[in-house]
Coordinates of C-alpha atoms and ligand atoms in Angstrom, one line a residue:
M2 CA -23.3 26.9 2.6
S3 CA -22.9 24.5 -0.3
R4 CA -20.4 22.6 -2.4
E5 CA -19.1 25.8 -4.1
H6 CA -17.3 26.6 -0.8
L7 CA -14.9 23.4 -1.7
T8 CA -11.5 24.5 -2.8
S9 CA -10.4 23.6 -6.3
A10 CA -7.9 21.1 -4.8
L11 CA -10.5 19.1 -2.9
R12 CA -12.6 19.0 -6.0
R13 CA -9.8 17.2 -7.7
I14 CA -10.0 14.1 -5.4
A15 CA -12.7 11.4 -4.5
V16 CA -13.1 9.0 -1.7
S17 CA -10.6 6.1 -1.9
G18 CA -12.3 3.4 -4.2
T19 CA -11.3 0.5 -1.6
N20 CA -12.8 2.4 1.3
A21 CA -15.9 3.2 -0.8
M22 CA -16.5 -0.6 -1.6
T23 CA -15.6 -1.6 1.9
D24 CA -18.0 0.8 3.4
R25 CA -20.7 -0.4 0.9
A26 CA -20.2 -4.1 1.9
T27 CA -20.3 -3.1 5.5
A28 CA -23.7 -1.4 5.1
L29 CA -25.1 -4.5 3.2
R30 CA -24.0 -6.7 6.0
E31 CA -25.4 -4.4 8.6
A32 CA -28.7 -4.6 6.4
G33 CA -28.7 -8.5 6.9
R34 CA -27.1 -9.4 3.7
D35 CA -24.5 -12.2 3.5
I36 CA -21.5 -10.5 2.2
I37 CA -17.9 -11.8 1.9
S38 CA -15.5 -8.7 1.8
L39 CA -12.4 -9.2 -0.3
S40 CA -12.2 -5.6 -0.8
V41 CA -10.4 -4.5 2.3
G42 CA -6.6 -4.3 2.5
E43 CA -5.7 -5.6 5.8
P44 CA -4.5 -9.1 7.5
D45 CA -7.1 -11.2 9.1
F46 CA -4.7 -12.5 11.7
P47 CA -4.9 -11.3 15.2
T48 CA -2.6 -8.5 16.4
P49 CA 0.3 -10.1 18.3
Q50 CA -0.4 -10.6 21.9
N51 CA 2.8 -8.5 23.1
V52 CA 1.4 -5.5 21.2
I53 CA -1.9 -5.7 22.9
R54 CA -0.6 -6.0 26.3
T55 CA 1.7 -3.2 25.8
A56 CA -1.2 -1.1 24.4
K57 CA -3.3 -1.9 27.7
A58 CA -0.2 -1.3 29.9
A59 CA 0.2 2.3 28.2
L60 CA -3.3 3.0 29.0
D61 CA -3.1 1.9 32.7
G62 CA 0.3 3.7 33.0
G63 CA -1.2 7.0 32.0
K64 CA 0.7 7.4 28.6
T65 CA -2.3 9.4 27.5
R66 CA -0.9 12.7 26.8
Y67 CA 0.7 14.6 23.9
T68 CA 3.8 13.2 22.7
P69 CA 6.6 15.2 20.5
V70 CA 4.7 15.8 17.2
T71 CA 6.9 13.6 15.0
G72 CA 7.0 10.8 17.4
T73 CA 8.5 9.6 20.7
L74 CA 12.3 8.9 21.1
A75 CA 11.5 5.4 22.0
L76 CA 9.4 4.7 18.8
K77 CA 12.0 6.6 16.6
Q78 CA 14.8 4.2 18.0
A79 CA 12.5 1.1 17.4
A80 CA 11.8 2.2 13.9
A81 CA 15.5 2.9 13.1
L82 CA 15.9 -0.5 14.4
H83 CA 13.3 -1.9 11.7
F84 CA 14.8 0.1 9.0
R85 CA 18.2 -1.5 9.6
R86 CA 17.2 -4.9 10.5
D87 CA 14.3 -5.4 8.1
L88 CA 15.1 -3.2 5.1
G89 CA 18.8 -2.7 5.4
I90 CA 18.8 0.8 5.5
D91 CA 21.3 2.5 7.8
T92 CA 19.2 5.1 9.5
R93 CA 19.4 7.0 12.8
P94 CA 16.5 7.9 15.1
E95 CA 16.8 11.4 14.1
D96 CA 16.2 10.5 10.6
V97 CA 12.7 9.1 11.4
I98 CA 9.2 10.6 11.5
V99 CA 6.3 8.8 13.1
T100 CA 3.0 9.4 11.2
A101 CA -0.7 8.4 11.8
G102 CA -0.2 5.4 9.3
G103 CA 1.8 5.1 6.1
K104 CA -0.9 7.1 4.4
Q105 CA -0.1 10.5 6.4
A106 CA 3.7 10.0 5.6
I107 CA 2.8 9.8 1.8
F108 CA 0.4 12.5 2.0
E109 CA 2.6 15.1 4.0
A110 CA 5.7 14.2 1.7
L111 CA 3.7 14.9 -1.6
V112 CA 1.8 17.9 -0.2
A113 CA 4.9 19.4 1.0
T114 CA 7.0 19.1 -2.5
V115 CA 4.7 18.8 -5.2
S116 CA 3.6 22.3 -6.9
E117 CA 1.2 23.1 -9.7
G118 CA 2.5 21.5 -12.8
D119 CA 5.1 19.1 -11.4
E120 CA 5.0 15.6 -12.7
V121 CA 4.9 12.4 -10.5
I122 CA 5.4 9.2 -12.1
V123 CA 3.1 6.6 -10.6
P124 CA 3.4 3.1 -11.8
S125 CA 0.1 1.7 -12.7
P126 CA -2.0 -0.2 -11.5
W127 CA -1.5 2.0 -8.4
W128 CA -2.2 2.1 -4.9
V129 CA -5.5 4.2 -4.9
S130 CA -4.4 7.1 -2.8
Y131 CA -1.1 7.9 -4.7
P132 CA -2.8 9.9 -7.7
Q133 CA -5.5 11.4 -5.5
I134 CA -2.8 12.9 -3.2
V135 CA -0.7 14.1 -6.3
R136 CA -3.8 15.8 -7.8
F137 CA -4.7 17.3 -4.5
A138 CA -1.2 18.8 -4.4
G139 CA -1.9 20.4 -7.8
G140 CA 0.6 17.8 -9.5
K141 CA 0.2 15.9 -12.6
V142 CA 0.1 12.2 -12.5
V143 CA 2.2 10.5 -15.2
P144 CA 1.1 6.8 -15.3
L145 CA 3.9 4.5 -15.9
V146 CA 1.7 1.5 -17.2
T147 CA 2.8 -2.0 -16.3
H148 CA 1.6 -5.3 -17.6
P149 CA 0.6 -8.9 -16.3
H150 CA 3.0 -10.5 -18.8
H151 CA 5.9 -8.5 -17.1
G152 CA 4.7 -9.3 -13.5
F153 CA 3.2 -5.8 -13.4
R154 CA 6.9 -4.3 -13.2
F155 CA 8.5 -1.5 -15.4
D156 CA 12.0 -1.7 -16.3
P157 CA 14.8 0.9 -16.5
G158 CA 13.9 1.7 -20.1
D159 CA 10.3 2.2 -19.3
L160 CA 11.1 4.8 -16.7
S161 CA 13.5 6.7 -18.9
A162 CA 10.8 7.2 -21.4
V163 CA 8.5 9.1 -18.9
I164 CA 10.9 11.3 -17.1
S165 CA 10.8 14.9 -18.0
P166 CA 12.5 18.2 -16.8
R167 CA 9.2 18.5 -14.6
T168 CA 9.3 15.2 -12.9
N169 CA 9.8 15.5 -9.3
W170 CA 8.8 12.1 -7.9
L171 CA 8.8 8.5 -8.8
I172 CA 6.7 6.3 -6.7
L173 CA 8.0 2.8 -6.1
N174 CA 5.9 0.3 -4.2
S175 CA 7.3 -3.1 -3.7
P176 CA 5.8 -5.4 -2.8
G177 CA 3.0 -3.6 -4.5
N178 CA -0.7 -3.0 -3.8
P179 CA -2.6 -4.0 -6.0
T180 CA -0.5 -6.4 -8.1
G181 CA 1.6 -8.0 -5.4
A182 CA 4.6 -7.1 -8.0
V183 CA 8.1 -7.3 -6.1
Y184 CA 11.1 -5.5 -7.8
P185 CA 14.2 -7.7 -7.5
R186 CA 17.7 -6.4 -6.7
Q187 CA 18.9 -6.2 -10.3
M188 CA 15.9 -4.2 -11.6
L189 CA 16.3 -1.8 -8.8
L190 CA 19.9 -1.3 -9.7
G191 CA 19.0 -0.5 -13.3
I192 CA 16.3 2.0 -12.1
A193 CA 19.1 3.7 -10.0
D194 CA 21.3 4.0 -13.0
V195 CA 18.4 6.0 -14.6
L196 CA 18.0 8.1 -11.5
R197 CA 21.5 9.0 -11.5
R198 CA 20.9 10.8 -14.9
H199 CA 18.1 12.7 -13.3
P200 CA 19.1 14.4 -10.3
Q201 CA 15.7 16.5 -10.0
V202 CA 13.6 13.3 -9.3
M203 CA 13.0 12.2 -5.7
V204 CA 11.9 8.6 -4.9
L205 CA 9.1 7.7 -2.6
S206 CA 9.7 4.2 -1.7
D207 CA 6.5 2.6 -0.3
D208 CA 7.8 -0.6 1.5
I209 CA 4.8 -1.2 3.7
Y210 CA 4.4 -4.7 2.6
A211 CA 8.1 -5.7 2.7
P212 CA 7.8 -8.6 5.0
L213 CA 5.0 -10.2 3.0
N214 CA 7.2 -11.4 0.0
Y215 CA 7.0 -15.0 -1.1
T216 CA 9.8 -15.1 -3.5
G217 CA 12.2 -16.4 -0.9
E218 CA 14.7 -13.6 -1.6
P219 CA 15.4 -11.0 0.9
H220 CA 13.6 -7.7 0.6
S221 CA 15.3 -5.2 -1.8
T222 CA 14.8 -1.5 -1.4
L223 CA 16.5 1.2 -3.2
A224 CA 17.7 3.3 -0.3
A225 CA 19.7 0.2 1.1
L226 CA 21.1 -0.8 -2.3
C227 CA 22.2 2.6 -3.4
P228 CA 23.2 4.7 -0.3
D229 CA 24.5 7.6 -3.0
L230 CA 20.9 8.1 -3.8
A231 CA 19.8 8.1 -0.1
D232 CA 19.3 11.9 0.3
R233 CA 16.8 11.7 -2.7
I234 CA 14.7 8.9 -1.3
L235 CA 11.8 8.8 1.2
T236 CA 11.3 5.2 2.5
V237 CA 7.9 4.5 4.1
S238 CA 6.9 1.7 6.3
G239 CA 4.8 0.7 9.3
V240 CA 3.3 -1.9 11.3
S241 CA -0.3 -1.8 9.6
K242 CA 0.2 -4.6 7.5
S243 CA 3.3 -6.5 9.0
H244 CA 1.8 -6.6 12.5
A245 CA -2.0 -6.5 11.7
M246 CA -2.3 -3.0 13.4
T247 CA -4.3 -1.2 10.8
G248 CA -6.4 0.2 13.3
F249 CA -3.7 1.7 15.6
R250 CA -2.7 4.1 12.8
I251 CA 1.2 4.1 12.9
G252 CA 3.5 4.8 10.0
V253 CA 7.3 5.5 9.9
A254 CA 9.4 7.0 7.3
T255 CA 13.0 7.8 6.9
G256 CA 14.6 10.3 4.4
P257 CA 16.5 13.4 4.0
A258 CA 16.3 15.9 7.0
W259 CA 14.9 18.8 5.1
L260 CA 12.0 16.7 3.9
L261 CA 11.2 15.3 7.3
E262 CA 11.3 18.8 8.9
A263 CA 8.7 19.8 6.2
M264 CA 6.4 16.8 7.0
G265 CA 6.6 17.7 10.6
R266 CA 5.6 21.2 9.9
L267 CA 2.7 19.9 8.3
Q268 CA 1.8 17.5 11.0
S269 CA 2.5 20.0 13.7
N270 CA -0.4 22.0 12.2
S271 CA -2.8 19.2 11.5
T272 CA -3.1 16.0 13.4
G273 CA -0.2 16.5 15.8
N274 CA 1.4 13.6 17.3
P275 CA 0.3 10.1 16.3
S276 CA -1.9 8.5 19.1
S277 CA 0.5 8.0 22.4
I278 CA -1.1 4.5 23.0
S279 CA -0.4 3.4 19.5
Q280 CA 3.1 4.7 19.6
E281 CA 3.7 2.5 22.7
A282 CA 2.2 -0.5 20.9
A283 CA 4.3 0.2 17.9
V284 CA 7.6 0.1 19.9
A285 CA 6.6 -3.5 21.0
A286 CA 5.7 -4.5 17.5
F287 CA 9.1 -3.7 16.2
E288 CA 11.1 -4.8 19.2
G289 CA 9.3 -8.0 20.3
P290 CA 9.5 -11.1 18.5
Q291 CA 9.2 -11.2 14.8
D292 CA 9.0 -14.9 14.2
F293 CA 5.3 -15.1 13.9
L294 CA 5.9 -13.5 10.3
E295 CA 7.3 -16.7 9.1
D296 CA 4.1 -18.3 9.8
W297 CA 1.8 -15.8 8.4
R298 CA 4.2 -15.6 5.2
E299 CA 3.5 -19.3 4.7
R300 CA -0.2 -19.2 5.6
F301 CA -0.5 -16.2 2.9
R302 CA 1.5 -18.1 0.4
Q303 CA -0.6 -21.1 0.7
R304 CA -3.8 -18.9 0.2
R305 CA -2.2 -17.2 -2.8
D306 CA -1.6 -20.5 -4.3
M307 CA -5.1 -21.6 -3.8
V308 CA -6.7 -18.5 -4.9
V309 CA -4.6 -18.4 -7.9
Q310 CA -5.5 -21.8 -9.0
A311 CA -9.2 -21.3 -8.3
I312 CA -9.3 -17.9 -10.3
R313 CA -7.5 -19.7 -13.3
Q314 CA -10.2 -22.4 -13.4
I315 CA -12.9 -19.8 -13.9
P316 CA -13.4 -19.4 -17.6
C317 CA -12.4 -15.8 -18.8
L318 CA -10.5 -15.0 -15.6
S319 CA -6.7 -14.8 -15.4
T320 CA -4.1 -13.5 -13.1
P321 CA -0.4 -13.8 -12.7
V322 CA 1.1 -15.0 -9.5
P323 CA 1.7 -12.3 -7.1
D324 CA 4.9 -12.2 -5.5
G325 CA 4.1 -10.4 -2.4
A326 CA 1.4 -8.6 -0.4
F327 CA -2.0 -10.1 -0.2
Y328 CA -3.9 -9.3 -3.5
C329 CA -4.7 -10.8 -6.8
F330 CA -5.3 -8.4 -9.6
I331 CA -7.7 -10.4 -12.0
D332 CA -8.2 -9.7 -15.6
A333 CA -11.6 -10.2 -16.9
K334 CA -11.4 -8.9 -20.4
P335 CA -13.2 -11.4 -22.1
L336 CA -16.3 -10.8 -20.1
M337 CA -16.5 -7.2 -20.3
K338 CA -18.9 -6.8 -23.0
R339 CA -21.5 -8.5 -20.7
F340 CA -20.8 -5.5 -18.3
D341 CA -20.9 -2.6 -20.9
N342 CA -16.9 -2.6 -20.6
D343 CA -17.3 -1.1 -17.2
D344 CA -15.6 -2.9 -14.5
N345 CA -17.6 -1.1 -11.8
K346 CA -20.5 -2.9 -12.9
L347 CA -18.8 -6.2 -12.8
A348 CA -17.8 -5.6 -9.2
L349 CA -21.5 -4.5 -8.5
H350 CA -22.6 -7.8 -10.0
L351 CA -20.2 -9.7 -7.7
L352 CA -21.4 -7.7 -4.8
E353 CA -25.2 -8.9 -5.9
H354 CA -23.8 -12.4 -5.6
G355 CA -22.3 -11.8 -2.0
V356 CA -18.6 -11.0 -2.7
A357 CA -17.0 -7.6 -2.4
V358 CA -14.3 -6.9 -4.7
V359 CA -12.7 -3.5 -6.1
A360 CA -12.8 -2.8 -9.7
A361 CA -9.5 -2.7 -11.6
S362 CA -10.2 0.9 -12.6
A363 CA -10.0 2.2 -9.0
F364 CA -6.3 1.3 -9.2
G365 CA -5.8 2.9 -12.8
G366 CA -6.1 -0.5 -14.4
K367 CA -9.2 -1.8 -16.5
D368 CA -11.3 -4.7 -17.2
G369 CA -11.0 -6.6 -14.0
F370 CA -10.8 -6.6 -10.3
R371 CA -8.7 -6.8 -7.2
I372 CA -9.4 -9.3 -4.4
S373 CA -7.6 -9.6 -1.0
F374 CA -6.6 -13.1 0.1
A375 CA -6.2 -11.9 3.7
A376 CA -9.1 -14.0 4.7
D377 CA -9.7 -17.5 6.2
E378 CA -9.3 -20.4 3.7
K379 CA -13.0 -21.5 4.2
V380 CA -14.2 -17.9 3.5
L381 CA -11.8 -17.7 0.4
E382 CA -13.2 -21.2 -0.8
E383 CA -17.1 -19.8 -0.4
A384 CA -16.0 -16.5 -2.2
L385 CA -14.5 -18.1 -5.1
T386 CA -17.3 -20.4 -5.6
R387 CA -19.7 -17.3 -5.4
I388 CA -17.5 -15.6 -8.1
A389 CA -17.5 -18.7 -10.2
T390 CA -21.3 -18.8 -10.0
A391 CA -21.9 -15.0 -10.8
L392 CA -19.8 -15.3 -13.8
A393 CA -21.1 -18.6 -15.1
Ligands
LIG419 C1 0.6 0.4 -0.8 C2 0.2 1.0 0.5 N1 0.8 2.1 1.1 C3 0.4 2.6 2.2 C4 -0.9 2.1 2.7 C5 -1.2 2.8 4.0 O1 -1.1 2.1 5.3 P1 -1.5 2.7 6.6 O2 -2.7 2.0 7.1 O3 -0.2 2.4 7.6 O4 -1.8 4.1 6.4 C6 -1.5 1.2 2.2 C7 -2.6 0.7 2.8 O5 -3.6 0.2 2.3 C8 -0.9 0.5 1.0 O6 -1.7 -0.5 0.5

């Protein structure tokens, strides 16, 4: 047996760039090196206590068996509440699918619908897995390049320019990973006008960072703003980022019945139901108190301000202020000659100096790197000092 047995679909994809760097940092740490990891995409705050208690009670109460493949009724009800309360999407429990993390919902939706030669518009810089999944499905990634001076957002005109008769999806991620870009209401309304002229285009709205928005404006999402488009939109959310539950592996999505059915068919023949314990815990997450989020948002906002200020003091580095999520996407163009114009070399250089970051090229960007500010203030301060020293 050898690599020739791999399918052409599998040969088109690589391990996620963020996972690869995080694994590398963990290995170095285990070998005794002092490494600060700013490569990982998860909140450092503890999972809320009510969630932990519910997970323990689920184990003690024998909730250790198969559940319906696409999720328990209790979690679908709680997710419908979440979609209504937090995203403004008027959905019903039967219009919800529960998946093993938001990632599985995105994977299933694209694999179920993208055929050879179909085009998927992916704004770049992008979350690492979108283009990989599109390629795996046999589709063509059409990058919609965004720029720091526009807050890493595209506008309706930019979208019009890349839509073709073969476009079958537009991916929207707000607040976005890796840039923290947030699409305001007005901009989404403009994007909706373009979409109305192209009825073949579906929208995958990835709202997994919705609660982590520092603009002071309520979260806006396409399915809530434009109910006339709702039958073309899959909205993905979850508890990973909002409730520090990355290890529980629960995502939720709402969209048209035919698509949820197709996703469920894939799920029933692959992973089966998401973990029964995790589903119980996610009900507690959605239905329990949400007031801790106010505190988390404030802490993240303060860290963001601290990180942006420190980065801007390092010669040759620049970054816009991210409006949401917990990442800074940093430009290091003036330094790139020193690293043979290869930002992976820059990331490895920073790793040598004790900080794990992810190269911009992993996200379809270039000449820079992403850091996560989901780390303790003291840790962030030390990491920024190391970065400044490494680049001095
Ligand atoms: C933009 C975006 N979407 C989806 C996910 C997947 O989240 P989950 O851990 O729930 O699969 C992530 C995780 O990093 C993300 O950053």
